[in-house]
């Protein structure tokens, strides 16, 4: 569904560094772009039509920021994905969701999913910004102190470190790091 949307509208994404969220939002409004990933303070990814990328990157530079076009062929987490979001909602409406036993936070609302909101939120996050900075801060306000990234790489861990406030940040990407993480908690280093 997302691929089809990307093929219908030539769009891409640009990471904007060294500017606050409000400045990036103003640049987006002026340049016909969308802020779509609020990754950490000073880092917002924006989606826009491919033809607008050169002017947008120049506007970012003129504002004192740094613009890095990303190697993607689509404006993800933006209104460019409206049809994909609707298709996902239609599909998700055919599924039955159980009430989560642990809080699972939606990146578009920064609130936990419920069985009743799951289908709508799955669609919404395809066409809405990822509010990662706010999401991590909400989780911290809800009492979460430790964060463990699961999967290849350390991108999310690095973003959490830049957001600040975590007591422990870990990564599990293979059997060895799973064993290390398990031992860290079993040995009572953290409760």
PDB file of C-alpha atoms in Angstrom, residues 16 18-30 35 38 40-44 46 56 63 133-134 137:
ATOM      1  CA  UNK A  16      16.897  18.505   9.264  1.00  0.00           C
ATOM      2  CA  UNK A  18      20.497  21.793  14.300  1.00  0.00           C
ATOM      3  CA  UNK A  19      17.111  23.544  14.279  1.00  0.00           C
ATOM      4  CA  UNK A  20      14.341  23.480  16.873  1.00  0.00           C
ATOM      5  CA  UNK A  21      10.988  21.887  16.056  1.00  0.00           C
ATOM      6  CA  UNK A  22       9.166  25.202  15.676  1.00  0.00           C
ATOM      7  CA  UNK A  23      11.669  26.478  13.105  1.00  0.00           C
ATOM      8  CA  UNK A  24      11.425  23.238  11.121  1.00  0.00           C
ATOM      9  CA  UNK A  25       7.623  23.387  11.247  1.00  0.00           C
ATOM     10  CA  UNK A  26       7.685  26.971   9.925  1.00  0.00           C
ATOM     11  CA  UNK A  27      10.069  25.991   7.116  1.00  0.00           C
ATOM     12  CA  UNK A  28       7.813  23.075   6.211  1.00  0.00           C
ATOM     13  CA  UNK A  29       4.736  25.306   6.097  1.00  0.00           C
ATOM     14  CA  UNK A  30       6.533  27.787   3.845  1.00  0.00           C
ATOM     15  CA  UNK A  35       7.552  17.331   9.541  1.00  0.00           C
ATOM     16  CA  UNK A  38      10.491  14.146  15.542  1.00  0.00           C
ATOM     17  CA  UNK A  40      15.240  13.982  19.140  1.00  0.00           C
ATOM     18  CA  UNK A  41      15.917  17.618  19.970  1.00  0.00           C
ATOM     19  CA  UNK A  42      17.567  19.161  16.918  1.00  0.00           C
ATOM     20  CA  UNK A  43      16.591  16.374  14.492  1.00  0.00           C
ATOM     21  CA  UNK A  44      13.360  16.312  12.496  1.00  0.00           C
ATOM     22  CA  UNK A  46      10.538  16.057   6.700  1.00  0.00           C
ATOM     23  CA  UNK A  56      13.838  23.123   0.929  1.00  0.00           C
ATOM     24  CA  UNK A  63      17.956  29.211   8.644  1.00  0.00           C
ATOM     25  CA  UNK A 133      10.852  12.584  21.345  1.00  0.00           C
ATOM     26  CA  UNK A 134       7.463  13.162  22.948  1.00  0.00           C
ATOM     27  CA  UNK A 137       9.178  11.612  27.441  1.00  0.00           C
TER      28      UNK A 137
END
